[in-house]
Coordinates of C-alpha atoms and ligand atoms in Angstrom, one line a residue:
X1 CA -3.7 -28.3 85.3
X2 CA -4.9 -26.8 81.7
X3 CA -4.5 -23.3 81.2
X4 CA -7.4 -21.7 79.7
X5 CA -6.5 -18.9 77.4
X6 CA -8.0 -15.6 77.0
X7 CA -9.1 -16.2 73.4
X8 CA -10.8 -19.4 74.9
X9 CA -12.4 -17.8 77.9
X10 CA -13.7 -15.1 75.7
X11 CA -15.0 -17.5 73.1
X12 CA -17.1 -19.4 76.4
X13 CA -18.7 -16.5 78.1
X14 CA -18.6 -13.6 75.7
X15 CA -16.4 -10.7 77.4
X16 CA -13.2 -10.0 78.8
X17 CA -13.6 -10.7 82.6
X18 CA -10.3 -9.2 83.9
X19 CA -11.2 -7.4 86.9
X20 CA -10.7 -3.7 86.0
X21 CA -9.0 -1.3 89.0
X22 CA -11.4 0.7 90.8
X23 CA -8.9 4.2 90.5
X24 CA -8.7 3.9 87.1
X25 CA -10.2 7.0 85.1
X26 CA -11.7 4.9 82.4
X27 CA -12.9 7.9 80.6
X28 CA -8.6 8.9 80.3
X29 CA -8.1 5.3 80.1
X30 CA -10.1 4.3 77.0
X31 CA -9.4 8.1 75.4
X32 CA -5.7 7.0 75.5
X33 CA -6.2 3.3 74.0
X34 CA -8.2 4.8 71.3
X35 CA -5.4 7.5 70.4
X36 CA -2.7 4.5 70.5
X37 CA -4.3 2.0 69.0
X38 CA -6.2 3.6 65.8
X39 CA -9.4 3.0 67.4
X40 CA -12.6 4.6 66.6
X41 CA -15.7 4.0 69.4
X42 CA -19.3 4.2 67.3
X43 CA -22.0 3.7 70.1
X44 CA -25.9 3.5 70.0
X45 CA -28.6 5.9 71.7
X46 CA -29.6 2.7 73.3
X47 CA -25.9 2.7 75.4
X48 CA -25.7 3.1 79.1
X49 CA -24.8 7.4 79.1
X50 CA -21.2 6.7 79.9
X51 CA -20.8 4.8 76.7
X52 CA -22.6 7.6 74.6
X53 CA -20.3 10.2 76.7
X54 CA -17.1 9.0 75.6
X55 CA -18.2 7.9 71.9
X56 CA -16.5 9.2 68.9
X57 CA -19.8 9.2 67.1
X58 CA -23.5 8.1 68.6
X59 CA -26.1 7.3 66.4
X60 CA -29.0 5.3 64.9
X61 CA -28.5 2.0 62.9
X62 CA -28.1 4.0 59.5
X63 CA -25.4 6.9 60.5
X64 CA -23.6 4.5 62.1
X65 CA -23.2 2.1 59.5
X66 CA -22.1 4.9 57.4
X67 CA -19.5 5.8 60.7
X68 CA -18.6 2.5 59.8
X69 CA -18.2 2.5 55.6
X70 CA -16.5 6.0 55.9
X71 CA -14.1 5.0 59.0
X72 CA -9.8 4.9 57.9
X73 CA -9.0 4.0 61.7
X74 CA -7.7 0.6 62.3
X75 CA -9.9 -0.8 64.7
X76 CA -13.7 -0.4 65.5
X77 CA -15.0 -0.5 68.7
X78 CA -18.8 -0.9 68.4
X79 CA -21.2 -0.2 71.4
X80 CA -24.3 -1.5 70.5
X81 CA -25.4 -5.1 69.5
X82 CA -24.2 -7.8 67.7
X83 CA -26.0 -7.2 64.1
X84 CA -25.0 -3.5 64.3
X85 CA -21.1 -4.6 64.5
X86 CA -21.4 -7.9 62.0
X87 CA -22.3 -4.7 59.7
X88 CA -19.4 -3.2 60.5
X89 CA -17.2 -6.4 59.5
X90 CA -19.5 -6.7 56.4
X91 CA -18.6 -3.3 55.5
X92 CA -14.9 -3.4 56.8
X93 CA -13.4 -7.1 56.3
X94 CA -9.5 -5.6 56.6
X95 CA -10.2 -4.1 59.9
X96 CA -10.5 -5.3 63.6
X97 CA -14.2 -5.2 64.8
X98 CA -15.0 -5.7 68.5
X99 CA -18.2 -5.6 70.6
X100 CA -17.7 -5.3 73.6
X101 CA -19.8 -8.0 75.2
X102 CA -20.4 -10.7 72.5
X103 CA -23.4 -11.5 74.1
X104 CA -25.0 -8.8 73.0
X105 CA -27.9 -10.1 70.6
X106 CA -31.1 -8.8 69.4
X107 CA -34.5 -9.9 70.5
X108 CA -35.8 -9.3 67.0
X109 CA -32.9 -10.7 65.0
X110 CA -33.3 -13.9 67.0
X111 CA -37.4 -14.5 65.5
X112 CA -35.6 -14.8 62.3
X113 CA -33.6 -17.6 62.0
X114 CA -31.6 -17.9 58.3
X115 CA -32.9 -21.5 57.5
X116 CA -36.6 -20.7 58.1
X117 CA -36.4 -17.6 56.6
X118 CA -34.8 -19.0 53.3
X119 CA -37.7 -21.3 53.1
X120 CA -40.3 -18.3 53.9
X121 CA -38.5 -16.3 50.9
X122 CA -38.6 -19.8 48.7
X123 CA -42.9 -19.5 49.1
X124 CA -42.6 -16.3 47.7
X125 CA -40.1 -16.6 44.5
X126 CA -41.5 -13.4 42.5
X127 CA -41.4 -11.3 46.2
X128 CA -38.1 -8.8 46.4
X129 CA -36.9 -9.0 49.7
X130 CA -36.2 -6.4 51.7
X131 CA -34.9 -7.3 55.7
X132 CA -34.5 -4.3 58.5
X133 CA -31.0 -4.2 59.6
X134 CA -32.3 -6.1 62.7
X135 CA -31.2 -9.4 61.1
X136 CA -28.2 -11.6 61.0
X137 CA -25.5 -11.5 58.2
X138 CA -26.7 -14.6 56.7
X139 CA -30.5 -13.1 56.8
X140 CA -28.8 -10.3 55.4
X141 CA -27.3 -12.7 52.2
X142 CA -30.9 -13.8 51.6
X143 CA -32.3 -10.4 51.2
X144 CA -31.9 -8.3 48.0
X145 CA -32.0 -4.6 49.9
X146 CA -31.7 -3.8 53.9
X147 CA -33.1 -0.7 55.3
X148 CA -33.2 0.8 59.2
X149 CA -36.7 2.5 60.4
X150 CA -34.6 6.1 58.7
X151 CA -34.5 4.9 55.3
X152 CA -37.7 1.9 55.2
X153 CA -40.4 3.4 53.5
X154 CA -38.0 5.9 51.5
X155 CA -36.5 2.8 49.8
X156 CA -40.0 1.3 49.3
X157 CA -41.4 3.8 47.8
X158 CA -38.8 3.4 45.6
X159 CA -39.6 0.1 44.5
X160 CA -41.9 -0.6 41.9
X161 CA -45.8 -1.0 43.1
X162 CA -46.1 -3.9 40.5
X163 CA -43.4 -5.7 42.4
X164 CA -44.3 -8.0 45.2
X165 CA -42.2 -7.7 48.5
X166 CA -41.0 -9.6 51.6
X167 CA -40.5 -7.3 54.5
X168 CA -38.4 -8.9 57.6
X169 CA -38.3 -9.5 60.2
X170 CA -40.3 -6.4 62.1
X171 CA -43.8 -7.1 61.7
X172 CA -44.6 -3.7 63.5
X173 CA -42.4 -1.7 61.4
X174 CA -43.7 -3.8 58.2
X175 CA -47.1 -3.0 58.9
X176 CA -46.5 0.5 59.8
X177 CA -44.8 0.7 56.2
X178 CA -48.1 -0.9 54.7
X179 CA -50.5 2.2 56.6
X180 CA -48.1 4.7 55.3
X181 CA -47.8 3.5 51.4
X182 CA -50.8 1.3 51.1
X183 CA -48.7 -1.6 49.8
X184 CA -49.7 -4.9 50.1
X185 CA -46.2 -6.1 52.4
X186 CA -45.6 -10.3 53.1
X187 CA -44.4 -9.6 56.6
X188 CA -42.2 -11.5 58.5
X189 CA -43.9 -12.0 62.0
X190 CA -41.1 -10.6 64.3
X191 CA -41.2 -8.6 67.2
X192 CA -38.9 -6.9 69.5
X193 CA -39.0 -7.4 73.1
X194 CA -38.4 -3.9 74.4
X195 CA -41.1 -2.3 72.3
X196 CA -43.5 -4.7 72.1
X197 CA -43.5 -3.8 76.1
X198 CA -45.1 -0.4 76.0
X199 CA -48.9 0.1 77.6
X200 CA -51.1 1.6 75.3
X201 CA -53.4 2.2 78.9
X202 CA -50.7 3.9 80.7
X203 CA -49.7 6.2 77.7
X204 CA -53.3 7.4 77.4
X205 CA -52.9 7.8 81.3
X206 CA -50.1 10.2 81.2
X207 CA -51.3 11.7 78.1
X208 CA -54.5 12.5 80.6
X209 CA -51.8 14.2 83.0
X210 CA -49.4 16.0 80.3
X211 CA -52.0 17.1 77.7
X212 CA -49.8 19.3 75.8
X213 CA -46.8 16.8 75.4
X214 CA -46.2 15.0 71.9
X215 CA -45.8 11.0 71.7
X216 CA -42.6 10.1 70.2
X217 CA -42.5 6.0 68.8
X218 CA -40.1 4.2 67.0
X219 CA -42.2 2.3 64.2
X220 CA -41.3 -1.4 66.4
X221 CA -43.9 -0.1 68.6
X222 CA -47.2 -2.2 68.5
X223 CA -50.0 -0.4 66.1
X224 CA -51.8 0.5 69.8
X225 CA -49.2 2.9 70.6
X226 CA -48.5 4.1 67.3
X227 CA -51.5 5.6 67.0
X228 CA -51.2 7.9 69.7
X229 CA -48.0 9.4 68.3
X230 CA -47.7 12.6 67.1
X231 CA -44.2 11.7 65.2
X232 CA -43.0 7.8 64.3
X233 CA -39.6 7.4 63.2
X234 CA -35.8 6.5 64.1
X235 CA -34.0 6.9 67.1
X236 CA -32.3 9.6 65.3
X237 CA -35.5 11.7 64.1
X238 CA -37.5 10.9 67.3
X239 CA -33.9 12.9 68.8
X240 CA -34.5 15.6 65.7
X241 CA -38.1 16.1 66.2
X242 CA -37.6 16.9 69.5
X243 CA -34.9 19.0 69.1
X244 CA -36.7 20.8 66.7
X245 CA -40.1 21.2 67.9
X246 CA -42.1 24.0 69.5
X247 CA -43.7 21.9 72.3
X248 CA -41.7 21.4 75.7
X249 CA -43.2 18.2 76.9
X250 CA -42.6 14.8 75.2
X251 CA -43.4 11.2 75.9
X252 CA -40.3 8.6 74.4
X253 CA -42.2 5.6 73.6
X254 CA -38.7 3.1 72.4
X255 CA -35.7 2.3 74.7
X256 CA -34.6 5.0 77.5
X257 CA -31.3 5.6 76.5
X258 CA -32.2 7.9 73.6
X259 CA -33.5 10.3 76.5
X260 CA -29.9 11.4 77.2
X261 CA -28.8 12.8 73.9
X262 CA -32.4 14.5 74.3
X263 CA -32.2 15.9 77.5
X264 CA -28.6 17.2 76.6
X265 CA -29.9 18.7 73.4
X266 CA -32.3 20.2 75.5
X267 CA -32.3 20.8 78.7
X268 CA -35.1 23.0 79.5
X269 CA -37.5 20.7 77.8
X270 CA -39.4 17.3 79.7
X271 CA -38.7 14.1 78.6
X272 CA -40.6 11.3 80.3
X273 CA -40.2 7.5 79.2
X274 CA -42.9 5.7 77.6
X275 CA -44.3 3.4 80.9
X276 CA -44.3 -0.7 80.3
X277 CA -47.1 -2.6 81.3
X278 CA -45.4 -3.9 84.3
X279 CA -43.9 -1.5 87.0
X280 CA -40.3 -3.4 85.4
X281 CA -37.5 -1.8 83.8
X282 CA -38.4 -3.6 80.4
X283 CA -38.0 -0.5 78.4
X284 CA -34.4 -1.4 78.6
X285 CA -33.0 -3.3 76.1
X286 CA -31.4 -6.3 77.8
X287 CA -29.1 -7.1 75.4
X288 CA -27.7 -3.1 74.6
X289 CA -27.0 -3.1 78.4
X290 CA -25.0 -5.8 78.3
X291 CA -22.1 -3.3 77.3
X292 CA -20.8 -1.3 80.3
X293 CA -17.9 0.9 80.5
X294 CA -15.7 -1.7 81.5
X295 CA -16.4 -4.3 79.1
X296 CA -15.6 -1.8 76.5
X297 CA -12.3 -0.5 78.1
X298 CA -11.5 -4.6 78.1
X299 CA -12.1 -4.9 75.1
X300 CA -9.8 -1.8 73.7
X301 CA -7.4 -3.4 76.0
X302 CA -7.1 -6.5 74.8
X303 CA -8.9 -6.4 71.3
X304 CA -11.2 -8.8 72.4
X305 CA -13.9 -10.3 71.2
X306 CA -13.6 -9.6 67.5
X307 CA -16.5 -10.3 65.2
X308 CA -15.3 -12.9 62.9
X309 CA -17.7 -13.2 59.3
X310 CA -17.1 -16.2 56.9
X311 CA -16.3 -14.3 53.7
X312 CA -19.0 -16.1 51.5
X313 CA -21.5 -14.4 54.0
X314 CA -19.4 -11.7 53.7
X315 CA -19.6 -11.1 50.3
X316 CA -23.9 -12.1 50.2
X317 CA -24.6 -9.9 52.8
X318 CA -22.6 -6.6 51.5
X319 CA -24.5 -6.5 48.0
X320 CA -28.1 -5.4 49.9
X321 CA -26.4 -3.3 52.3
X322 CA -24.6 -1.0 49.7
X323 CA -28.1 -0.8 47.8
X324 CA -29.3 0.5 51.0
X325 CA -26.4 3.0 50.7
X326 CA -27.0 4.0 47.1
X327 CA -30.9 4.0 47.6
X328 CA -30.7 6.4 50.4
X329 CA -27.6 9.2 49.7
X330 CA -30.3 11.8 50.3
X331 CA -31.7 10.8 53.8
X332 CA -30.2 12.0 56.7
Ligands
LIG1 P1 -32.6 2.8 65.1 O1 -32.0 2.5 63.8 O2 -33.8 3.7 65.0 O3 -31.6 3.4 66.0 O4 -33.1 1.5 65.8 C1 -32.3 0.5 66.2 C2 -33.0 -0.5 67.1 O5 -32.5 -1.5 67.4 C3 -34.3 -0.1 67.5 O6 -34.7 -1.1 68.5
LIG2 FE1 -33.1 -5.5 69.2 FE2 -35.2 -4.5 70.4 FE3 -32.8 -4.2 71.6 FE4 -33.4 -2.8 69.3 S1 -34.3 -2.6 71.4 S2 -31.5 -4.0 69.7 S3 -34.7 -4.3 68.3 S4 -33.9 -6.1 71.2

């Protein structure tokens, strides 16, 4: 009979399927594996609560990248999806990175394939590319500056309007970045699958019943439901806004799990979820979810699965990330 290893079994299906006992306080249990091993856990709004509860640091796709660059533990333990921890690695080649479930992908990273994309920028020689962090490392390698829906049209208006850009691979956020500076983008025609999902009928339906509450949309939102938004931004600002904002009703047009940092930050205000166009649970991410609790105490457990980078990539994909860095010390 062949023994399969664990390495092997987690290189075929992704995760670390030990069953894990039912009495065990994971919440004590990962607390202590973090303490012994070095480990620091950086988790997404987009996390199931229980993740974002027993995080070291939650955030959007720019503070936790700089989590990540500013980090001296040993090991990071990413909750979130597979470009947000290859960033990690990028940033971070010495240390141990591990995602939880390695199956964790992104709908939007996947339209934009390296090879097709190297021949897109090749059509466009004089174009500066700039890709949304929503891309793979080796995207990342072909692009001269990344930027996250905090920092995107902060860094472009830094950019020179007599130079021609490639923006990649959101083509809701790139065209949202054309309405707001009135530059003439080449977008790469990607989409997300959680946010392409929103109903621009049933928001004006509940805008009907709450008149007084604000829209909230992340700029991967379709144009239809942009435009009913009193605020577009980040996962982080669309949390901020709220936060800061007179009104008490608000309607959370990008994935659900931000509403729990929200609803802690405020408790007496209404937060209701952005309705899909079918009754489903689509405004979910899929992949995010993929994570659970136990997948990630696994994974502390047995240091399992690790992002691995070739170092050529490596090395091409860290030069446009740390411009993102430089361009954008003053954002928060
Ligand atoms: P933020 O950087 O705004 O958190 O967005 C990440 C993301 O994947 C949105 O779908
Ligand atoms: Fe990717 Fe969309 Fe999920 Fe964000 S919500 S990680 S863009 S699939």
């Amino acid at each position: 009979m062949t023994t399969v290893t664990l390495p092997q079994r987690v290189a075929e299906i992704g995760f670390i399927d030990q069953p894990v006992d039912p009495r065990l306080d994971l919440f004590e249990a990962i607390e202590r594996l973090k303490g012994e091993k070095n480990a620091v856990l950086l988790a997404h709004y987009y996390q199931e609560p229980a993740i974002q509860d027993i995080a070291d640091f939650i955030g959007d796709s720019l503070g936790l990248s700089r989590q990540a660059a500013a980090t001296d533990a040993e090991i990071i333990v990413f909750a979130g999806v597979h470009f947000m921890a290859e960033t990690a690695k990028i940033l971070n080649p010495d240390k141990k990175v591990l995602l939880p479930d390695l199956n964790a992908g992104c709908s939007l990273a996947d339209t934009c394939p390296a090879d097709a994309f190297s021949e897109f920028c090749a059509n466009h020689p004089d174009h500066l590319v700039m890709s949304y962090i929503n891309c793979s490392a080796a995207v990342k390698a072909l692009s001269d500056v990344i930027c996250t829906s905090t920092n995107a049209e902060y860094l472009l208006r830094q950019i020179p309007e007599s130079q021609p850009v490639i923006f990649a691979p959101d083509r809701n956020l790139g065209r949202w970045l054309i309405r707001q500076t009135g530059r003439d983008l080449v977008v790469w025609d990607g989409v997300c699958i959680v946010h392409e999902t929103f109903s621009e009928r049933k928001l004006i339906g509940l805008k009907v019943e709450y008149p007084e509450a604000l829209v909230l949309a992340h700029p991967e939102c379709e144009e239809a439901v942009l435009r009913h938004a009193d605020y577009v931004g980040s996962t982080s600002g669309i949390r901020k806004f709220a936060a800061r904002s007179e009104a008490r009703t608000f309607i959370v047009a990008t994935e659900e799990g931000i509403l729990h940092q929200m609803r802690k930050d405020c408790p007496e205000k209404t937060f209701i979820p952005a309705p899909p166009e079918s009754g489903c649970n689509c405004s979910q991410c899929p992949h995010m979810r993929l994570n659970t609790i136990e997948k990630l105490y696994n994974c502390l457990r047995y240091e399992q699965p690790e992002i691995m980078l070739e170092e050529s990539v490596r090395e091409r994909s860290l030069r446009p990330i740390l411009r993102m860095m430089e361009m954008s010390t003053g954002v928060s």
